[in-house]
Structure formats: structure tokens, C-alpha cells
Amino acid sequence: MMKIGLTGGIASGKSTVSQWLKAHGYKVLDADQISREVVAPGQPALSQIAEQFGRLMILPTGELNRRLLASVVFQDSEKLKKLNALLHPLIRARMLQQLDLLVQKGIKTVFLDIPLLFESGLDRWTDRIIVVAVSEENQLKRLMERNQLTEQQARARIASQMPLSDKVKRADAVIDNNGTVKKTEIQLRRLLQQWLLMP
Ligand SMILES: CC(C)(COP(=O)(O)OP(=O)(O)OC[C@H]1O[C@@H](n2cnc3c(N)ncnc32)[C@H](O)[C@@H]1O)[C@@H](O)C(=O)NCCC(=O)NCCS
Ligand SMILES: Nc1ncnc2c1ncn2[C@@H]1O[C@H](COP(=O)(O)OP(=O)(O)OP(=O)(O)O)[C@@H](O)[C@H]1O
């Protein structure tokens, strides 16, 4: 099975690319989605978060208070490390399980949409890596708009990741998502053609 890593910086456009891939019949495993599954109501990791970060981290609905947890961990690198130590092994295990299922089904190509692909050393799992890149200015603007964050909050989140410019250097292919979504799709199609992966 060919495993293609899809990564980038926060709000650089990975989901935009992975949505296109899914809509065109490609298999995509999404680490952000899996990270939500492991903290769903009733999951042991959710109680562990409440134990380590306080009861307020669980909403009255039983769901994780993502906004509150984000406001805590992205301002404090030690707390972020603690959260990562708790969740990353669970996310990794679940991702491997899902990969296994796809292998059993005989799927030939899978995209792994993992924001922290390089930070977590998961690049060793992949055969090729696509980085979705944007300028710092667009990244900041899109992140502030999408997550309703102040500039300071958005900068703190960006700073918690490896600089996008370093990720670009380690990519096999870079998709420039500074233009319109249409322009991004054209680059993606061209790349899939070049890699002989058109459906
Ligand atoms: C802190 C949490 C609750 C905030 O939730 P929120 O809904 O605001 O963000 P969401 O999960 O959709 O993530 C949005 C983006 O933030 C960035 N991000 C998320 N977690 C991290 C992290 N631990 N370190 C650096 N960047 C991160 C990624 O680029 C991600 O795509 C959540 O991000 C989380 O549980 N993070 C820890 C798990 C993790 O590392 N997930 C990343 C993919 S494996
Ligand atoms: N080419 C584009 N032009 C304008 N807006 C865009 C473009 N691509 C993405 N966006 C917007 O920018 C925001 C970030 O994009 P997206 O959610 O795809 O990024 P992401 O890399 O998956 O982010 P994260 O890692 O934080 O989940 C979204 O609100 C999206 O609608």
C-alpha cells in the first residue's frame, strides 16, 4: 500500500485538500477526526483530561470543552506536552488500526492527513509527503477568522508547531494554497497525474 502524508501548518488548507480527495474517491485518514474520536463522551481519555486539567474541561453535555482546553494548552508548552503525551499514543494506535482495515480491504493508496506529521515523527510511516503551504499572513488571517481567535491566540497556536517553511523543505511536493481553492485543486490534479494516481 502506498501511504501519502498530507500535512502543513495550522489553517494552511489540509482539510480543503483532503475534502477534495475524499469527494473524488480517495481514501483519507484524518488525524484531527481521530483525535476527536478518542475524547468522545465516555472515552477514558476524556476522564483523564478532566483529572489532569480540571473538571471544567468537560461540558454539561459530557463533551470535551475544546475551546477552554485550547486556551490553556496553546499558552503553555508544558501543558501542551502533557496533553500530547496523553492523546498521541491513542491517536496513533487508532490510526494504525484503521490503516490495517484498509490494507485488508486491498486499498492501494491512502492519504494520511496529519497536521503534526513531522513533529510526531510519523513521516517515517509514509512513502511520500505533500505539504499544503500558505504565507504567514494568510495563515494568520484564515486561522483568526475560522477559529474566532485574537491575533495573540492565533500566533501562539502557530508557534506551537514546526515552522511551515521547515515543512516545505521536507516535502516531496508542495501545494501553494495562497490563491483560490480552484487554483489549489488544479495543482492537486496535476500532482496526482504526475504521480500516476488519477482515478
Ligand atoms: C486542544 C484541542 C482540544 C483544541 O481543539 P480545536 O477544536 O480548537 O482544534 P482541532 O482539534 O480541530 O485542531 C485544529 C488544528 O490545531 C492544530 N493542533 C491541534 N493539536 C495540536 C497540538 N497538540 N500541537 C500543535 N498543534 C495542534 C492542528 O493544526 C489542528 O489541525 C485539540 O486540538 C486537541 O485535542 N489537540 C491534541 C491532540 C492533537 O495533537 N491533535 C492534532 C492532530 S493528531
Ligand atoms: N484557497 C483558499 N482561499 C480562501 N480561504 C481558504 C482557502 N483554503 C482554505 N481556506 C479557509 O482557511 C481556513 C483553513 O483551511 P483548512 O481548514 O482547510 O486548513 P487546515 O490546514 O485543515 O487547518 P487545521 O490544521 O487547523 O485543521 C478555513 O476556514 C478554509 O475555509
XYZ file of C-alpha atoms and ligand atoms in Angstrom:
274
model
C 0.000 0.000 0.000
C 1.248 3.456 -0.849
C 0.895 5.889 2.075
C 0.957 9.577 1.242
C 1.315 12.031 4.101
C -0.692 15.220 3.816
C 0.440 17.941 6.150
C 1.042 21.662 6.515
C 0.617 24.308 9.160
C -2.483 25.051 11.165
C -5.130 26.556 8.843
C -2.896 26.121 5.785
C -5.575 24.186 3.890
C -5.109 20.456 4.601
C -8.820 19.886 5.155
C -9.634 21.725 1.943
C -7.312 19.353 0.063
C -8.487 16.235 1.909
C -12.153 17.087 1.272
C -11.409 17.245 -2.442
C -9.595 13.913 -2.276
C -12.486 12.242 -0.428
C -15.032 13.696 -2.836
C -13.037 12.137 -5.678
C -12.973 8.678 -4.163
C -9.570 8.620 -2.472
C -9.156 7.114 0.993
C -8.063 9.648 3.573
C -7.339 9.013 7.253
C -7.752 12.211 9.219
C -5.767 12.614 12.456
C -7.892 15.562 13.627
C -11.026 13.437 13.280
C -9.405 10.539 15.122
C -8.273 12.947 17.847
C -11.975 13.767 18.338
C -12.966 10.098 18.499
C -10.520 9.340 21.321
C -12.044 12.057 23.525
C -15.701 11.351 22.729
C -18.055 11.202 25.746
C -17.392 8.038 27.735
C -13.851 7.511 26.436
C -11.231 7.007 29.164
C -9.044 9.789 27.736
C -11.777 12.312 28.470
C -11.794 11.490 32.196
C -8.010 11.640 32.195
C -8.142 15.130 30.698
C -10.572 16.162 33.441
C -8.240 14.701 36.086
C -5.179 16.457 34.706
C -6.677 19.775 33.585
C -9.770 20.179 35.754
C -13.468 19.296 35.762
C -14.356 22.367 33.685
C -12.801 20.598 30.689
C -15.993 18.565 30.402
C -19.104 20.437 29.282
C -22.533 19.734 30.828
C -23.303 17.778 27.625
C -20.488 15.353 28.519
C -18.349 16.587 25.645
C -14.815 17.954 25.808
C -14.668 21.726 26.234
C -12.327 22.173 23.272
C -12.227 25.947 23.435
C -11.201 26.001 27.084
C -8.614 23.253 26.648
C -7.180 25.044 23.590
C -6.952 28.327 25.502
C -4.949 26.540 28.214
C -2.574 24.317 26.220
C -1.632 26.695 23.410
C -0.483 29.283 26.006
C 1.622 26.835 27.988
C 4.011 24.452 26.275
C 4.366 22.181 29.327
C 0.608 21.625 29.415
C 0.548 21.006 25.669
C 3.262 18.372 26.162
C 1.139 16.723 28.842
C -1.907 16.643 26.570
C 0.144 15.285 23.678
C 1.626 12.572 25.900
C -1.882 11.500 26.828
C -3.528 11.644 23.404
C -0.862 10.951 20.794
C -0.336 7.263 21.625
C -4.121 6.740 21.457
C -4.434 8.614 18.169
C -1.529 6.670 16.698
C -2.948 3.298 17.762
C -6.367 4.094 16.294
C -4.817 5.316 13.085
C -2.803 2.099 12.734
C -5.985 0.070 13.283
C -7.793 1.995 10.547
C -4.809 1.603 8.225
C -4.849 -2.122 8.861
C -8.509 -2.332 7.849
C -7.733 -0.561 4.582
C -4.828 -2.937 3.929
C -7.170 -5.893 4.490
C -9.619 -4.398 2.005
C -6.845 -4.252 -0.572
C -6.796 -0.452 -0.846
C -3.720 0.559 -2.832
C -3.307 4.212 -1.918
C -4.161 6.076 1.252
C -3.634 9.692 2.259
C -2.753 10.378 5.891
C -3.926 13.861 6.836
C -1.780 14.558 9.895
C -1.095 18.137 10.993
C 1.792 17.063 13.239
C 3.286 14.550 10.771
C 6.868 15.813 11.178
C 6.566 16.951 14.809
C 5.443 13.454 15.825
C 7.937 11.592 13.629
C 5.102 9.936 11.684
C 6.786 10.889 8.423
C 8.531 7.527 8.834
C 5.177 5.854 8.110
C 4.787 7.490 4.724
C 6.194 6.891 1.261
C 5.675 10.457 0.039
C 4.682 13.737 1.626
C 2.570 16.607 0.343
C 2.780 19.895 2.252
C -0.031 22.413 1.850
C 1.553 25.830 2.284
C 0.376 29.419 2.680
C 2.086 32.699 3.530
C 2.325 33.647 7.218
C -0.065 36.487 6.532
C -2.777 34.260 5.019
C -2.277 31.614 7.689
C -2.791 34.126 10.486
C -5.787 35.732 8.810
C -7.535 32.430 8.000
C -6.867 30.996 11.452
C -8.208 34.090 13.230
C -11.334 34.038 11.079
C -12.042 30.320 11.215
C -11.481 29.844 14.960
C -12.540 33.319 16.090
C -9.172 33.919 17.755
C -7.346 37.108 18.662
C -4.058 37.725 16.854
C -2.142 36.760 20.008
C -4.040 33.467 20.378
C -3.575 32.632 16.705
C 0.154 33.392 16.849
C 0.517 31.149 19.908
C -1.096 28.233 18.052
C 1.102 28.753 15.012
C 4.178 28.928 17.258
C 3.328 25.548 18.825
C 4.099 23.845 15.503
C 7.239 23.378 13.415
C 7.581 26.428 11.115
C 5.736 25.832 7.852
C 8.880 26.884 5.947
C 10.733 23.900 7.500
C 7.922 21.538 6.499
C 8.103 22.824 2.923
C 11.809 21.905 2.825
C 10.991 18.320 3.812
C 8.133 17.828 1.334
C 8.131 15.721 -1.836
C 5.508 18.084 -3.248
C 4.220 21.467 -2.131
C 0.751 22.799 -2.858
C 0.503 26.573 -2.724
C -2.861 27.433 -1.162
C -2.485 31.221 -1.234
C -4.734 31.534 -4.248
C -8.315 30.428 -4.748
C -9.493 26.925 -3.831
C -9.861 26.329 -7.587
C -6.159 27.053 -8.103
C -5.304 24.651 -5.307
C -7.422 21.931 -6.924
C -5.636 22.428 -10.240
C -2.243 21.906 -8.542
C -3.564 18.816 -6.807
C -4.905 17.292 -10.020
C -1.603 17.981 -11.737
C 0.308 16.314 -8.925
C -1.935 13.230 -8.907
C -1.461 12.933 -12.657
C 2.304 13.238 -12.275
C 2.297 10.541 -9.602
C 0.022 8.340 -11.726
C -2.698 8.420 -9.087
C -5.618 9.736 -11.127
C -8.714 7.544 -10.600
C -6.541 21.289 22.067
C -7.763 20.833 21.273
C -8.831 20.278 22.194
C -8.336 22.081 20.541
O -9.416 21.700 19.734
P -9.910 22.578 18.475
O -11.246 22.050 18.114
O -9.766 24.038 18.798
O -8.857 22.282 17.328
P -8.693 20.972 16.375
O -8.541 19.760 17.198
O -9.737 20.994 15.332
O -7.263 21.243 15.745
C -7.067 22.292 14.829
C -5.620 22.377 14.472
O -4.856 22.754 15.606
C -3.551 22.230 15.490
N -3.268 21.398 16.685
C -4.107 20.566 17.337
N -3.475 19.938 18.341
C -2.208 20.392 18.323
C -1.065 20.112 19.103
N -1.127 19.218 20.078
N 0.076 20.766 18.807
C 0.148 21.658 17.798
N -0.905 21.959 17.009
C -2.057 21.339 17.264
C -3.573 21.354 14.231
O -3.051 22.072 13.147
C -5.008 21.076 14.008
O -5.305 20.814 12.660
C -7.390 19.750 20.216
O -6.625 20.342 19.188
C -6.604 18.578 20.783
O -7.172 17.735 21.447
N -5.278 18.501 20.495
C -4.448 17.431 20.966
C -4.468 16.266 20.010
C -3.640 16.553 18.785
O -2.423 16.646 18.837
N -4.310 16.728 17.656
C -3.646 17.087 16.419
C -3.684 16.046 15.403
S -3.034 14.495 15.871
N -7.622 28.847 -1.023
C -8.331 29.371 -0.008
N -8.826 30.607 -0.082
C -9.511 31.160 0.960
N -9.767 30.513 2.117
C -9.300 29.271 2.245
C -8.569 28.626 1.202
N -8.239 27.377 1.619
C -8.733 27.255 2.863
N -9.367 28.381 3.236
C -10.011 28.639 4.537
O -8.978 28.724 5.502
C -9.305 28.030 6.685
C -8.266 26.926 6.934
O -8.383 25.902 5.935
P -8.452 24.356 6.328
O -9.455 24.163 7.407
O -8.542 23.585 5.087
O -6.977 24.221 6.949
P -6.306 23.021 7.721
O -4.885 23.023 7.288
O -7.073 21.789 7.572
O -6.382 23.556 9.202
P -6.138 22.806 10.616
O -4.843 22.142 10.575
O -6.080 23.966 11.537
O -7.341 21.975 10.855
C -10.724 27.503 6.501
O -11.620 28.411 7.099
C -10.889 27.467 4.984
O -12.228 27.660 4.609
